[in-house]
Amino acid sequence: MNITQFVEHSLGRWRSQRSAHHLIFSHFEAVQSVIDIVPLSPDDEEVINLCNSYDIAPSLAVSPFGMSWEGESDWDDNAQVKGSCILVPVPDPIIPNRGKLLRDQGYAETIAAAGDYHITEDGTFVLLTSYDRAAAEEKIWFANPNLRFRVSLIKTSEGSGVVTASFSSEIRSLSDNKIDT
Amino acid sequence: MNITQFVEHSLGRWRSQRSAHHLIFSHFEAVQSVIDIVPLSPDDEEVINLCNSYDIAPSLAVSPFGMSWEGESDWDDNAQVKGSCILVPVPDPIIPNRGKLLRDQGYAETIAAAGDYHITEDGTFVLLTSYDRAAAEEKIWFANPNLRFRVSLIKTSEGSGVVTASFSSEIRSLSDNKIDT
């Protein structure tokens, strides 16, 4: 699995069931959402701007894509969860299946972020992102073409303490219907 | 990481937070439990009997251990979750970091089961077990010595359809106290 294949497999609409474990308080959070992943053109102005903001030549970008999500959490009176971002993989020119992933908005903080990705032998996409006061580690893999899993860890910036661990089961939505809630 | 190291890292008492996603109904289940993992002697009668029941020479067993768990699920009026089993790794004599894991009681069915394990390059323990009417896939890895994660999939026996996906965050318990609930 290379990054182009990984992005291709990810395109489409997904119904997501996410459980977050807030480890210090042993708290469980449940989130249901719909995630849309759409391809972007390498010529897209937002893609070019994002590359430029990291001093990376836009010609090095591969398979840029947009992601949006909308759902509900049981954390805070069924708070709405909603957002979108664009993501631009920039493969390492030398080492295969490794590179940077530029993002115009991170998960853990609402600022742009560049993470380091690699794809393991067994097809797991691993992304490590450092923020000012936190670090995030994400693993995404496919059980089959219509089912993918995602484990996300939010760590302290020192990297060893895990504050939140979350797990998503994402099922490809074969209709255009929004999730039943 | 080899199987001996993996078992050594796993010994002790763990507070576990588990979320199960029942995918067909988009149902969330939350389980809190305490898990105890203790080493067993290769000379233990139960270990020898389990090897014999699979026609495996007990001398091939490495790092046998016992596991017990006790907790509560929110699935069915906070039903009690309780059980124990013994597990006996039998490394492949030729291929490194690969082998059988014998178990006197499975997760998906209450019968003995022998699964196939391997340990990936990045230290993830992967276990595949086939039952009469189901198959289970389990991935276990350590974020640090005191925190391990476990993803378990219950599949149809054909192997492609995932019925339940669950995720556990397991924190090493540094006291002998039972989990606060």
Coordinates of C-alpha atoms in Angstrom, one line a residue:
Chain A
M1 CA 0.0 0.0 0.0
N2 CA 1.5 3.4 -1.0
I3 CA 0.1 6.8 -0.1
T4 CA -1.8 7.2 -3.4
Q5 CA -3.5 3.8 -2.8
F6 CA -4.3 4.7 0.8
V7 CA -5.9 8.0 -0.2
E8 CA -7.9 6.3 -3.0
H9 CA -9.2 3.6 -0.6
S10 CA -10.2 6.4 1.8
L11 CA -12.3 8.5 -0.7
G12 CA -16.0 8.5 -0.2
R13 CA -18.6 8.9 2.6
W14 CA -18.1 7.0 5.9
R15 CA -20.4 6.5 8.9
S16 CA -18.1 6.7 11.9
Q17 CA -18.6 5.3 15.4
R18 CA -15.9 6.8 17.7
S19 CA -15.1 6.0 21.3
A20 CA -12.8 8.2 23.2
H21 CA -11.2 7.1 26.4
H22 CA -10.2 10.0 28.6
L23 CA -7.7 8.0 30.5
I24 CA -7.1 10.1 33.7
F25 CA -10.8 10.1 34.6
S26 CA -11.7 6.7 33.0
H27 CA -14.3 8.6 31.1
F28 CA -16.0 7.2 27.9
E29 CA -17.1 9.5 25.2
A30 CA -19.2 8.2 22.2
V31 CA -19.3 10.2 18.9
Q32 CA -21.3 9.3 15.8
S33 CA -20.6 11.2 12.7
V34 CA -20.5 11.2 8.9
I35 CA -17.1 11.8 7.3
D36 CA -16.7 12.8 3.6
I37 CA -13.3 12.4 2.0
V38 CA -13.0 14.0 -1.5
P39 CA -10.0 14.2 -3.9
L40 CA -8.6 17.7 -4.6
S41 CA -6.7 18.8 -7.6
P42 CA -2.9 19.4 -7.2
D43 CA -3.7 22.8 -8.9
D44 CA -6.3 23.7 -6.2
E45 CA -5.4 27.1 -4.8
E46 CA -5.8 25.9 -1.2
V47 CA -3.4 23.0 -1.9
I48 CA -0.8 25.4 -3.4
N49 CA -1.1 27.9 -0.6
L50 CA -0.7 25.2 2.0
C51 CA 2.5 23.9 0.3
N52 CA 3.8 27.4 0.0
S53 CA 3.2 28.1 3.7
Y54 CA 5.5 25.2 4.5
D55 CA 8.1 26.2 1.8
I56 CA 7.4 23.0 -0.1
A57 CA 7.2 23.0 -3.9
P58 CA 3.5 22.2 -4.8
S59 CA 4.9 19.8 -7.5
L60 CA 6.0 17.5 -4.6
A61 CA 2.4 17.0 -3.4
V62 CA 0.7 13.7 -4.1
S63 CA -3.0 12.9 -3.9
P64 CA -4.3 15.9 -1.9
F65 CA -7.7 15.5 -0.4
G66 CA -10.4 17.3 1.6
M67 CA -12.0 15.9 4.7
S68 CA -15.2 17.1 6.4
W69 CA -17.1 15.6 9.3
E70 CA -20.4 16.3 11.1
G71 CA -21.8 14.4 14.0
E72 CA -22.8 14.3 17.6
S73 CA -21.0 13.6 20.9
D74 CA -22.6 12.4 24.1
W75 CA -19.9 14.3 26.0
D76 CA -21.7 17.6 26.5
D77 CA -25.5 17.3 25.9
N78 CA -25.0 15.8 22.5
A79 CA -22.7 18.6 21.4
Q80 CA -22.4 19.0 17.6
V81 CA -19.1 17.9 16.2
K82 CA -18.3 19.6 12.9
G83 CA -15.3 20.6 10.9
S84 CA -13.3 20.3 7.7
C85 CA -9.7 20.4 6.6
I86 CA -7.5 19.9 3.6
L87 CA -4.7 17.4 3.7
V88 CA -1.6 17.3 1.4
P89 CA 0.7 14.3 1.4
V90 CA 4.3 15.1 0.4
P91 CA 6.2 11.7 0.0
D92 CA 9.8 11.5 1.1
P93 CA 11.9 11.7 -2.1
I94 CA 14.2 8.8 -0.9
I95 CA 12.5 6.6 1.6
P96 CA 9.5 4.7 0.3
N97 CA 6.1 4.9 2.1
R98 CA 7.2 7.8 4.3
G99 CA 6.7 11.5 4.1
K100 CA 5.0 14.6 5.5
L101 CA 1.2 15.2 5.7
L102 CA 0.4 18.9 5.6
R103 CA -2.9 19.9 7.1
D104 CA -4.5 23.3 7.3
Q105 CA -6.2 22.6 10.6
G106 CA -5.1 20.0 13.2
Y107 CA -7.2 17.8 15.5
A108 CA -5.7 18.7 18.8
E109 CA -5.3 22.4 18.1
T110 CA -7.0 24.6 15.6
I111 CA -3.8 25.6 13.8
A112 CA -2.1 24.3 10.7
A113 CA 0.1 21.2 11.3
A114 CA 2.6 19.1 9.4
G115 CA 2.8 15.5 10.5
D116 CA 5.2 12.7 9.6
Y117 CA 3.5 9.6 8.1
H118 CA 4.7 6.2 7.2
I119 CA 2.9 3.1 6.0
T120 CA 3.8 -0.2 7.7
E121 CA 4.4 -3.5 6.0
D122 CA 0.9 -4.6 6.9
G123 CA -0.7 -1.5 5.3
T124 CA -1.3 0.6 8.4
F125 CA -1.0 4.3 7.9
V126 CA 0.8 5.9 10.9
L127 CA 0.8 9.7 11.4
L128 CA 2.8 11.5 14.1
T129 CA 2.1 15.2 14.7
S130 CA 3.8 17.5 17.2
Y131 CA 2.0 20.6 18.5
D132 CA 3.1 23.2 20.9
R133 CA 1.6 21.6 23.9
A134 CA 0.6 18.1 22.7
A135 CA 1.5 15.4 20.3
A136 CA -0.9 13.2 18.3
E137 CA -0.3 9.6 17.0
E138 CA -2.8 8.2 14.6
K139 CA -3.0 4.7 13.1
I140 CA -5.5 4.0 10.3
W141 CA -6.0 0.6 8.6
F142 CA -8.6 -1.2 6.4
A143 CA -10.3 -4.4 7.5
N144 CA -11.8 -4.6 4.0
P145 CA -12.5 -2.0 1.3
N146 CA -15.7 -0.8 3.1
L147 CA -14.5 -0.8 6.7
R148 CA -11.6 1.1 8.2
F149 CA -10.3 1.6 11.7
R150 CA -8.5 4.5 13.3
V151 CA -6.8 4.7 16.6
S152 CA -5.8 8.2 17.7
L153 CA -3.7 9.1 20.8
I154 CA -3.3 12.6 22.2
K155 CA -0.1 12.7 24.2
T156 CA 1.6 15.3 26.3
S157 CA 4.2 17.2 24.3
E158 CA 6.9 15.1 26.0
G159 CA 5.4 12.3 24.1
S160 CA 5.1 9.5 26.8
G161 CA 1.9 10.3 28.6
V162 CA -1.3 9.5 26.7
V163 CA -4.2 11.8 27.7
T164 CA -6.8 10.5 25.4
A165 CA -7.1 7.3 23.3
S166 CA -9.8 7.0 20.8
F167 CA -11.0 4.4 18.4
S168 CA -13.2 4.8 15.3
S169 CA -15.0 2.2 13.2
E170 CA -15.7 3.7 9.9
I171 CA -18.1 2.0 7.5
R172 CA -18.4 3.1 3.9
S173 CA -21.8 4.6 3.3
L174 CA -23.3 3.2 0.1
S175 CA -26.1 5.7 0.0
D176 CA -26.1 9.5 0.3
N177 CA -28.2 9.4 3.4
K178 CA -27.0 11.1 6.5
I179 CA -26.5 8.9 9.5
D180 CA -29.6 7.9 11.5
T181 CA -29.3 9.3 15.0
Chain B
M1 CA 10.0 -7.7 20.6
N2 CA 9.7 -11.4 20.9
I3 CA 7.0 -13.5 22.6
T4 CA 8.9 -13.8 25.9
Q5 CA 9.3 -10.0 26.0
F6 CA 5.7 -9.5 25.1
V7 CA 4.5 -11.7 27.9
E8 CA 6.9 -10.1 30.4
H9 CA 5.6 -6.7 29.5
S10 CA 2.1 -7.8 29.9
L11 CA 2.4 -9.3 33.4
G12 CA 0.7 -7.4 36.2
R13 CA -2.6 -5.8 37.0
W14 CA -4.3 -3.6 34.4
R15 CA -7.3 -1.3 34.7
S16 CA -9.1 -1.7 31.4
Q17 CA -11.5 0.7 29.6
R18 CA -13.1 -1.2 26.7
S19 CA -15.5 0.2 24.1
A20 CA -17.2 -2.3 21.8
H21 CA -18.8 -1.1 18.5
H22 CA -21.6 -3.4 17.4
L23 CA -21.4 -2.4 13.8
I24 CA -24.7 -3.5 12.4
F25 CA -26.7 -1.5 15.0
S26 CA -24.1 1.3 15.5
H27 CA -24.4 0.4 19.2
F28 CA -21.7 1.4 21.7
E29 CA -20.9 -0.8 24.7
A30 CA -18.6 0.4 27.6
V31 CA -16.8 -2.0 29.8
Q32 CA -14.6 -1.3 32.8
S33 CA -12.6 -4.1 34.3
V34 CA -9.5 -5.2 36.1
I35 CA -7.3 -7.7 34.3
D36 CA -4.6 -9.8 36.1
I37 CA -1.9 -11.5 34.0
V38 CA 0.3 -13.9 36.0
P39 CA 3.2 -16.1 34.8
L40 CA 2.7 -19.9 34.9
S41 CA 5.4 -22.5 35.3
P42 CA 5.9 -24.7 32.2
D43 CA 5.6 -27.6 34.6
D44 CA 2.1 -26.5 35.6
E45 CA -0.3 -29.4 35.2
E46 CA -2.9 -27.2 33.3
V47 CA -0.2 -26.1 30.9
I48 CA 0.9 -29.6 30.2
N49 CA -2.7 -30.8 29.8
L50 CA -3.5 -28.0 27.3
C51 CA -0.4 -28.8 25.2
N52 CA -1.3 -32.5 25.3
S53 CA -4.9 -31.8 24.1
Y54 CA -3.3 -30.2 21.0
D55 CA -0.7 -33.0 20.5
I56 CA 2.0 -30.5 21.2
A57 CA 5.1 -31.4 23.2
P58 CA 5.0 -29.3 26.4
S59 CA 8.7 -28.7 26.0
L60 CA 7.8 -26.4 23.0
A61 CA 5.8 -24.1 25.2
V62 CA 7.3 -20.6 26.0
S63 CA 6.2 -18.2 28.7
P64 CA 2.8 -19.7 29.6
F65 CA 0.5 -17.3 31.5
G66 CA -2.8 -17.0 33.2
M67 CA -5.3 -14.2 32.6
S68 CA -8.3 -13.3 34.7
W69 CA -10.7 -10.3 34.4
E70 CA -13.6 -8.9 36.4
G71 CA -15.6 -5.9 35.6
E72 CA -18.9 -4.3 34.5
S73 CA -20.6 -3.6 31.2
D74 CA -23.2 -1.0 30.5
W75 CA -24.7 -3.3 27.9
D76 CA -27.3 -5.1 30.1
D77 CA -27.9 -3.3 33.3
N78 CA -24.3 -3.2 34.2
A79 CA -23.9 -6.9 33.8
Q80 CA -20.9 -8.5 35.5
V81 CA -18.1 -9.5 33.2
K82 CA -15.8 -12.1 34.7
G83 CA -13.6 -14.9 33.5
S84 CA -10.2 -16.5 33.4
C85 CA -8.1 -18.6 31.0
I86 CA -4.7 -19.9 30.6
L87 CA -2.6 -19.2 27.5
V88 CA 0.4 -21.0 26.2
P89 CA 2.5 -19.6 23.4
V90 CA 4.2 -22.2 21.1
P91 CA 6.7 -20.4 18.9
D92 CA 7.2 -21.6 15.3
P93 CA 10.4 -23.6 15.3
I94 CA 11.5 -21.9 12.0
I95 CA 9.9 -18.5 11.5
P96 CA 10.8 -15.9 14.1
N97 CA 8.1 -14.0 16.0
R98 CA 5.3 -16.3 14.8
G99 CA 3.6 -19.3 16.4
K100 CA 0.5 -20.8 18.0
L101 CA -1.3 -19.5 21.1
L102 CA -3.2 -22.2 22.9
R103 CA -6.0 -21.1 25.1
D104 CA -8.2 -23.2 27.3
Q105 CA -11.2 -20.9 26.7
G106 CA -11.8 -18.5 23.8
Y107 CA -13.3 -15.0 23.8
A108 CA -16.0 -15.6 21.1
E109 CA -17.0 -19.1 22.2
T110 CA -16.5 -20.8 25.4
I111 CA -14.4 -23.6 24.0
A112 CA -10.6 -24.2 23.8
A113 CA -9.0 -22.5 20.9
A114 CA -5.6 -22.4 19.2
G115 CA -4.8 -19.1 17.4
D116 CA -2.0 -18.1 15.2
Y117 CA 0.1 -15.1 16.4
H118 CA 2.8 -13.0 14.9
I119 CA 4.6 -9.9 16.2
T120 CA 5.1 -7.2 13.6
E121 CA 8.2 -5.1 13.1
D122 CA 6.7 -2.2 15.2
G123 CA 6.0 -4.5 18.1
T124 CA 2.3 -5.2 17.6
F125 CA 1.2 -8.6 18.7
V126 CA -1.4 -9.9 16.2
L127 CA -3.6 -13.0 17.0
L128 CA -5.9 -14.7 14.5
T129 CA -8.3 -17.4 15.8
S130 CA -10.8 -19.3 13.9
Y131 CA -13.9 -20.8 15.6
D132 CA -16.7 -22.9 14.1
R133 CA -19.0 -19.9 13.4
A134 CA -16.7 -16.9 13.8
A135 CA -13.2 -15.7 13.6
A136 CA -11.4 -13.3 15.9
E137 CA -8.5 -10.9 15.1
E138 CA -6.7 -9.2 18.0
K139 CA -3.9 -6.6 17.9
I140 CA -2.1 -5.6 21.1
W141 CA 0.6 -3.0 21.5
F142 CA 2.3 -0.9 24.1
A143 CA 2.3 2.9 24.1
N144 CA 4.7 2.8 27.0
P145 CA 5.5 0.1 29.7
N146 CA 2.4 1.1 31.7
L147 CA -0.2 1.5 28.9
R148 CA -1.2 -1.0 26.3
F149 CA -3.9 -1.0 23.7
R150 CA -5.9 -3.8 22.2
V151 CA -8.2 -3.9 19.2
S152 CA -10.4 -7.0 18.8
L153 CA -12.5 -7.8 15.8
I154 CA -15.1 -10.5 15.8
K155 CA -15.7 -11.6 12.2
T156 CA -18.1 -14.0 10.5
S157 CA -16.4 -17.3 9.8
E158 CA -15.9 -16.4 6.2
G159 CA -13.6 -13.7 7.6
S160 CA -14.6 -10.6 5.7
G161 CA -17.6 -9.3 7.6
V162 CA -16.7 -7.7 10.9
V163 CA -19.6 -7.9 13.4
T164 CA -18.0 -6.3 16.5
A165 CA -14.9 -4.1 16.8
S166 CA -13.7 -3.3 20.2
F167 CA -10.9 -1.1 21.7
S168 CA -9.3 -1.4 25.1
S169 CA -7.1 1.1 26.9
E170 CA -5.2 -0.8 29.6
I171 CA -3.3 1.1 32.3
R172 CA -1.0 -0.7 34.6
S173 CA -2.4 -0.6 38.1
L174 CA 0.4 0.4 40.5
S175 CA -1.6 -0.4 43.6
D176 CA -3.6 -3.5 44.5
N177 CA -6.8 -1.5 44.7
K178 CA -9.8 -2.6 42.6
I179 CA -10.9 -0.2 40.0
D180 CA -13.0 2.8 41.2
T181 CA -16.4 2.6 39.5

